[in-house]
Tab-separated table of C-alpha atoms in Angstrom:
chain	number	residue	atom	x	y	z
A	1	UNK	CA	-32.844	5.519	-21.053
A	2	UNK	CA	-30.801	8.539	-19.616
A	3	UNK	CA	-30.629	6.593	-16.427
A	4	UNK	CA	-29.284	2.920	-17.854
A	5	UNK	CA	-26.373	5.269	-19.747
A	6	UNK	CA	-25.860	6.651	-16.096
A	7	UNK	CA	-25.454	3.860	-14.288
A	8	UNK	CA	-23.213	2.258	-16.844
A	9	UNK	CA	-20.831	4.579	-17.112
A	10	UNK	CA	-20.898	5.009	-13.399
A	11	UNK	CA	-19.912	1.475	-13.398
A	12	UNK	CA	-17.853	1.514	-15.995
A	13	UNK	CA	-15.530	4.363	-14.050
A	14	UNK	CA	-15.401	2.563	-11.033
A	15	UNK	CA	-14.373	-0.429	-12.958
A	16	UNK	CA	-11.647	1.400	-14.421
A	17	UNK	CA	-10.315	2.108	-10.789
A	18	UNK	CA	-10.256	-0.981	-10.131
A	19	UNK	CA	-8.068	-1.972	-12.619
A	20	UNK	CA	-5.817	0.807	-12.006
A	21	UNK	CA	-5.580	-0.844	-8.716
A	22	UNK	CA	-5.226	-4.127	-10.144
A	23	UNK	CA	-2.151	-2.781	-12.571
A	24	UNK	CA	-0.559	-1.367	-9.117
A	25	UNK	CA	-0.543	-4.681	-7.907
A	26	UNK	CA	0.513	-6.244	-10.634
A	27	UNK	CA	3.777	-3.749	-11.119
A	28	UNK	CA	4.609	-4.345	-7.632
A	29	UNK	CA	5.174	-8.050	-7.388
A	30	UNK	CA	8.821	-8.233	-6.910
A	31	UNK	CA	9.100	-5.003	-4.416
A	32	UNK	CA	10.010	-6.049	-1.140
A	33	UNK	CA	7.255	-5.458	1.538
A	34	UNK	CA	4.409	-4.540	-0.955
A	35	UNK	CA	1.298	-5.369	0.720
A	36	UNK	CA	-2.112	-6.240	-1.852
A	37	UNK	CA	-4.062	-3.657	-2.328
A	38	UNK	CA	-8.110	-3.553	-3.081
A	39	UNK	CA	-11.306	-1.457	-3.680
A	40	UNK	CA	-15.112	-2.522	-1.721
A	41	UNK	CA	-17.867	0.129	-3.136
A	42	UNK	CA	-20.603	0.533	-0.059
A	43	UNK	CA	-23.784	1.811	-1.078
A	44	UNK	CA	-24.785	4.766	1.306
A	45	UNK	CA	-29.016	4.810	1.334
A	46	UNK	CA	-28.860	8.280	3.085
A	47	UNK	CA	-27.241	10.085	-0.228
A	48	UNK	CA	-29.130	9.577	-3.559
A	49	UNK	CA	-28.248	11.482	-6.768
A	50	UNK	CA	-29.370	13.117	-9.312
A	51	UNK	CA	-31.901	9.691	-10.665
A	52	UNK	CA	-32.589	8.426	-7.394
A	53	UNK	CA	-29.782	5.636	-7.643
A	54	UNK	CA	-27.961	5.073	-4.223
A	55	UNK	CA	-24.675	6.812	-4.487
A	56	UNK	CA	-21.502	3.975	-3.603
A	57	UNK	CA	-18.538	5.253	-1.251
A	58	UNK	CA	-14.833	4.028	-2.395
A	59	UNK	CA	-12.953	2.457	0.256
A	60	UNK	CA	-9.536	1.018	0.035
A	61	UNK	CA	-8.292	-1.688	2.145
A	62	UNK	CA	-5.072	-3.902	2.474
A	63	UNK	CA	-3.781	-7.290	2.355
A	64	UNK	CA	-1.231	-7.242	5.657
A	65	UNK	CA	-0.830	-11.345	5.416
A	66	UNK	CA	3.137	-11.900	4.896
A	67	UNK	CA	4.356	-12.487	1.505
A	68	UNK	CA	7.134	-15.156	1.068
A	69	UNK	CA	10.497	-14.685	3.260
A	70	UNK	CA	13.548	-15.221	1.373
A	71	UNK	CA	16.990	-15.786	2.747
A	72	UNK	CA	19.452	-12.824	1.521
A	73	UNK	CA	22.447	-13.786	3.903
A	74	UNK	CA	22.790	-9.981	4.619
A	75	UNK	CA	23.024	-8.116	7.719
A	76	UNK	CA	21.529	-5.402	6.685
A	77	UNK	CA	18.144	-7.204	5.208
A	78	UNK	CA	15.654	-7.594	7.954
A	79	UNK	CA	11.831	-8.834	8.169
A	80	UNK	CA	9.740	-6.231	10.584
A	81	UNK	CA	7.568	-9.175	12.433
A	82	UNK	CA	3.996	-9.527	12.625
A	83	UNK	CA	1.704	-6.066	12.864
A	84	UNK	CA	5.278	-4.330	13.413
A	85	UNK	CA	6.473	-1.729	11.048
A	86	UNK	CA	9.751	0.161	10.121
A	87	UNK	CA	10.074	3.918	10.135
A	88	UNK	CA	11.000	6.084	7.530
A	89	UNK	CA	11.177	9.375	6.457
A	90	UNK	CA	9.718	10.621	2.951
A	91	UNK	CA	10.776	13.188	1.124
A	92	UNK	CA	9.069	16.108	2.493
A	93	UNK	CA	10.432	14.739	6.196
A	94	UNK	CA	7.003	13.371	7.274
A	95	UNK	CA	7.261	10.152	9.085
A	96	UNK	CA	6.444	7.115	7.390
A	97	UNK	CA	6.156	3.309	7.721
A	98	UNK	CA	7.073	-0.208	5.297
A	99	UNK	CA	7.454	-2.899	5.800
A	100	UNK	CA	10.916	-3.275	3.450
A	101	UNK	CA	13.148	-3.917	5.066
A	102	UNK	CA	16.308	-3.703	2.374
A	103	UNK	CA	18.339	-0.980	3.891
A	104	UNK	CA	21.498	0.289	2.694
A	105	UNK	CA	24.357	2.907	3.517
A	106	UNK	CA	24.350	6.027	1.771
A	107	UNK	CA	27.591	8.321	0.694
A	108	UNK	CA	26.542	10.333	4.095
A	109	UNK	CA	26.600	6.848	6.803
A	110	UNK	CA	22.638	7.362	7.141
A	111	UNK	CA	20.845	4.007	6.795
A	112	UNK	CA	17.870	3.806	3.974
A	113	UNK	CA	15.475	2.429	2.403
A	114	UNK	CA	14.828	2.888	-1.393
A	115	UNK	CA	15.948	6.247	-0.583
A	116	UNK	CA	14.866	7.449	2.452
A	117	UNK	CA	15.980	7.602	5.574
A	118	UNK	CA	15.393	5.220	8.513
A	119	UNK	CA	14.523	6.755	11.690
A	120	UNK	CA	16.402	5.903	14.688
A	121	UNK	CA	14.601	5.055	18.031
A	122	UNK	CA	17.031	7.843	19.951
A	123	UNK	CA	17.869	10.354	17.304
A	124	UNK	CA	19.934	10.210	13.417
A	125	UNK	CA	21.366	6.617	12.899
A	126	UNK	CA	25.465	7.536	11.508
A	127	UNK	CA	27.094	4.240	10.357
A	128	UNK	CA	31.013	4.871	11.009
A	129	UNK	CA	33.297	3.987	7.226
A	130	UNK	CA	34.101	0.173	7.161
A	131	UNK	CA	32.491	-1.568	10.373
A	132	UNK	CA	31.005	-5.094	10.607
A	133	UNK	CA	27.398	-4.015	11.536
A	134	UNK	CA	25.088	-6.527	13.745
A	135	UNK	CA	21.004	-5.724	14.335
A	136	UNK	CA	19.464	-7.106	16.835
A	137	UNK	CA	15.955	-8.334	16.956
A	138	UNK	CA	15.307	-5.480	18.791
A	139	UNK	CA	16.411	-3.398	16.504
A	140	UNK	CA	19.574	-2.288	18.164
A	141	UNK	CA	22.354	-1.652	15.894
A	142	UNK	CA	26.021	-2.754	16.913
A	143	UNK	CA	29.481	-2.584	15.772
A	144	UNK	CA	31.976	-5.361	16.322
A	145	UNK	CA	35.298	-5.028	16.712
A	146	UNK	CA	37.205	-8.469	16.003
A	147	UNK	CA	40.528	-9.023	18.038
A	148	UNK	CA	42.696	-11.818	18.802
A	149	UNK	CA	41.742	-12.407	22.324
A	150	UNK	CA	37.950	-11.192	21.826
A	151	UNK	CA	34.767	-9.653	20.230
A	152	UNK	CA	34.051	-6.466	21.389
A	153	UNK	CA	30.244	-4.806	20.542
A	154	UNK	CA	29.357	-1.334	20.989
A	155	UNK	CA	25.826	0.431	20.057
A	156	UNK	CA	25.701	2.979	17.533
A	157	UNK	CA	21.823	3.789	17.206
A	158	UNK	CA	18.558	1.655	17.384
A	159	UNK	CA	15.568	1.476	14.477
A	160	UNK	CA	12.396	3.351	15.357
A	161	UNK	CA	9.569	0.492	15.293
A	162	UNK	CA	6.022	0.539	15.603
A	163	UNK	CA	3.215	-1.059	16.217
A	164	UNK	CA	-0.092	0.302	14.741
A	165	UNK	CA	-3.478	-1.148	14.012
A	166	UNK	CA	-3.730	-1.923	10.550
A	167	UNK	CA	-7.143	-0.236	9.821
A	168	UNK	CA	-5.624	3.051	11.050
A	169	UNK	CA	-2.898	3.421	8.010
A	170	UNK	CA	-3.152	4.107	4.524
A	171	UNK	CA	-0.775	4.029	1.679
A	172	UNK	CA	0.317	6.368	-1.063
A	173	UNK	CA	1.459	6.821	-4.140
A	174	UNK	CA	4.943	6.734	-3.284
A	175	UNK	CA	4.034	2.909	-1.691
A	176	UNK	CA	4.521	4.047	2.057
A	177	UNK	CA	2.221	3.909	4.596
A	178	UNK	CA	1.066	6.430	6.674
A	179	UNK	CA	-1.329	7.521	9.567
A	180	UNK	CA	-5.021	7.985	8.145
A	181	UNK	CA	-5.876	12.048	8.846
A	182	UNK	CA	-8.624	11.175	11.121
A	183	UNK	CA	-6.321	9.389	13.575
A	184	UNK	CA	-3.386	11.884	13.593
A	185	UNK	CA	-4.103	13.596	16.618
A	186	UNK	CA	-4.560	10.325	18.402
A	187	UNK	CA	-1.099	8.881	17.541
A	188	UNK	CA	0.829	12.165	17.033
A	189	UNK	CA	3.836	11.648	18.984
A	190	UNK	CA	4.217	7.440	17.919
A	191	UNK	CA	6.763	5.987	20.309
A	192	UNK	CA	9.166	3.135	19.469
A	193	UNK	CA	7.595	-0.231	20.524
A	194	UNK	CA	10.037	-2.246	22.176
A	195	UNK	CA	7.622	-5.644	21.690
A	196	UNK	CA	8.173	-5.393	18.492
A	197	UNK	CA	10.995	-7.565	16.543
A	198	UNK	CA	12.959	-8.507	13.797
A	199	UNK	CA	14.618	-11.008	11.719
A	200	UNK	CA	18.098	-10.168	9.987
A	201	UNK	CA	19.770	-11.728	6.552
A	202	UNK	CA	16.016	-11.997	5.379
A	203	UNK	CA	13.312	-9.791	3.239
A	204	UNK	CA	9.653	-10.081	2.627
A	205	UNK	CA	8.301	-10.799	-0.316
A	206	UNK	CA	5.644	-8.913	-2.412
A	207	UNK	CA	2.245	-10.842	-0.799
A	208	UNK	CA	0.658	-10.121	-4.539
A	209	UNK	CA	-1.354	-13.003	-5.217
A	210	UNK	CA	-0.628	-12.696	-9.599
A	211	UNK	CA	-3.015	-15.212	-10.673
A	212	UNK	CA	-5.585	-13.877	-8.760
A	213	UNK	CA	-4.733	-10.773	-9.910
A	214	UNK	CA	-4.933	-11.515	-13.622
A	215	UNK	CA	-8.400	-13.352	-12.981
A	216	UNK	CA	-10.065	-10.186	-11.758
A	217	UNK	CA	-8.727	-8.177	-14.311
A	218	UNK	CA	-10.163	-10.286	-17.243
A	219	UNK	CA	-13.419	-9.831	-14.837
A	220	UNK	CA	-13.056	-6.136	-14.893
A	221	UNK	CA	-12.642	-6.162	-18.675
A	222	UNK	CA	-15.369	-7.936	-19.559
A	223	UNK	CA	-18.004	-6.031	-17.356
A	224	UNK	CA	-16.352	-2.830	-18.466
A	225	UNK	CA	-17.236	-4.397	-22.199
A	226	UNK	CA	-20.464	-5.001	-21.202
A	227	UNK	CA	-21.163	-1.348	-19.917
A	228	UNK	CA	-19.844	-0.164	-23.300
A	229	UNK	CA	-22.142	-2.075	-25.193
A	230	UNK	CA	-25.152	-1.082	-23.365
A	231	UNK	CA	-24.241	2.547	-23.768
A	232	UNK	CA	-24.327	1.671	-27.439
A	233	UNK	CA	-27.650	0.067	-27.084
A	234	UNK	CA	-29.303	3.165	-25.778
A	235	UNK	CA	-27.469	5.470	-27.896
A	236	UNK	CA	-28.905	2.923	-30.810
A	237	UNK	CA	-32.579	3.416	-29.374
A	238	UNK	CA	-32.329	6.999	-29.008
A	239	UNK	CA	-31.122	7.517	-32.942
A	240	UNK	CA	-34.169	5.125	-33.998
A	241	UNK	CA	-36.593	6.684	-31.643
A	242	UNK	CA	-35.648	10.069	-33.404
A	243	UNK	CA	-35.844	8.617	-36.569
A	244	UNK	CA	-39.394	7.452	-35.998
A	245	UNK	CA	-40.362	10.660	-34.618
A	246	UNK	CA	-39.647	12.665	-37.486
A	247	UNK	CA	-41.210	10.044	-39.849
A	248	UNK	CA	-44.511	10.598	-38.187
A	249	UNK	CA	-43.998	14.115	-38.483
């Protein structure tokens, strides 16, 4: 008895994660960049609790596949190609990577993204008042100069990009990506990768799948029901088993 109520509201807990993630995804359909996220529970044989039930490790992995590119007509919008991604800085200075690419000019010249700052590839990026601004697909960032006779271009500063194994990042709860602990040391010093490029006047889409989404959730729900009600069950038996017992005595 004790060990059905276990197990079932063991289950019922990790279903309740789930659908936290679920709600996460969900939430973040229309940010730019948002990549799917999911949980797999692995049963580990070596670890067995406290009624000999195999204990299930959490693991959270990704959907990297490209959402939807949309044309924005702006030359500051840019898609971060294939495995490539965009650095940032969070707010506690700590490098970070996205793949949103919807930066903008803040009061200070400094080029962002929702709010923090994009590193450059040689140093602090500072966007001179009122210039035409052209990226390259290397990342290089230009000003022109429009005259009568010509077009004059002159770099200002270059994006940081990097290229980084998927299974090696994980994302937090303020949606950025970063280096899992295990593989800091490895990568400390991550050096611009000059393979890896661009497109301008475009964004990325959420990859959120919603029906899919919505399906697993009304999945979760109903197995998350189903726990309940078995919990119920036993708690039923247990009162009529007392019951009984104190007839007979």
């Amino acid at each position: 008895m004790e060990k059905a109520i276990y197990e079932s509201m063991n289950a019922a807990i990790k279903l309740l994660d789930k659908q936290a993630v679920i709600a996460n995804n969900l939430a973040n359909i229309s940010t730019v960049g948002f990549k799917e996220s999911f949980n797999f529970f692995i049963k580990d044989k070596n670890v067995r609790n406290l009624y000999k039930t195999y204990d299930q490790d959490v693991r959270e992995y990704y959907n990297f596949y490209p959402g939807v590119l949309i044309h924005t007509q702006r030359k500051l919008d840019l898609v971060i190609k294939d495995n490539g991604w965009l650095a940032i800085k969070d707010i506690n200075g700590q490098e970070a990577y996205t793949k949103n690419g919807h930066i903008q000019i803040n009061q200070e010249g400094k080029l962002t993204v929702q709010n923090h700052e994009v590193i450059g590839n040689h140093g602090n990026i500072k966007i001179p008042n009122n210039v035409n601004l052209k990226i390259s697909s290397n990342g290089i960032i230009k000003k022109i100069n429009k005259t009568k006779d010509s077009i004059i271009e002159s770099t200002i500063g270059s994006l940081k990009l990097v290229r980084l194994p998927n299974n090696n990042l994980i994302q937090k709860e303020n949606g950025l990506f970063y280096l899992k602990k295990d593989n800091l040391n490895k990568y400390n010093n991550i050096l611009h990768d000059s393979s890896v490029r661009i497109q301008t006047e475009m964004l990325e889409a959420s990859n959120v799948n919603p029906t899919k989404n919505m399906i697993d959730m009304i999945s979760n729900a109903r197995q998350f029901e189903m726990n309940m009600k078995i919990i119920s069950i036993c708690d039923q038996n247990t009162e009529y088993a007392n019951q009984l017992f104190n007839i007979n005595n």
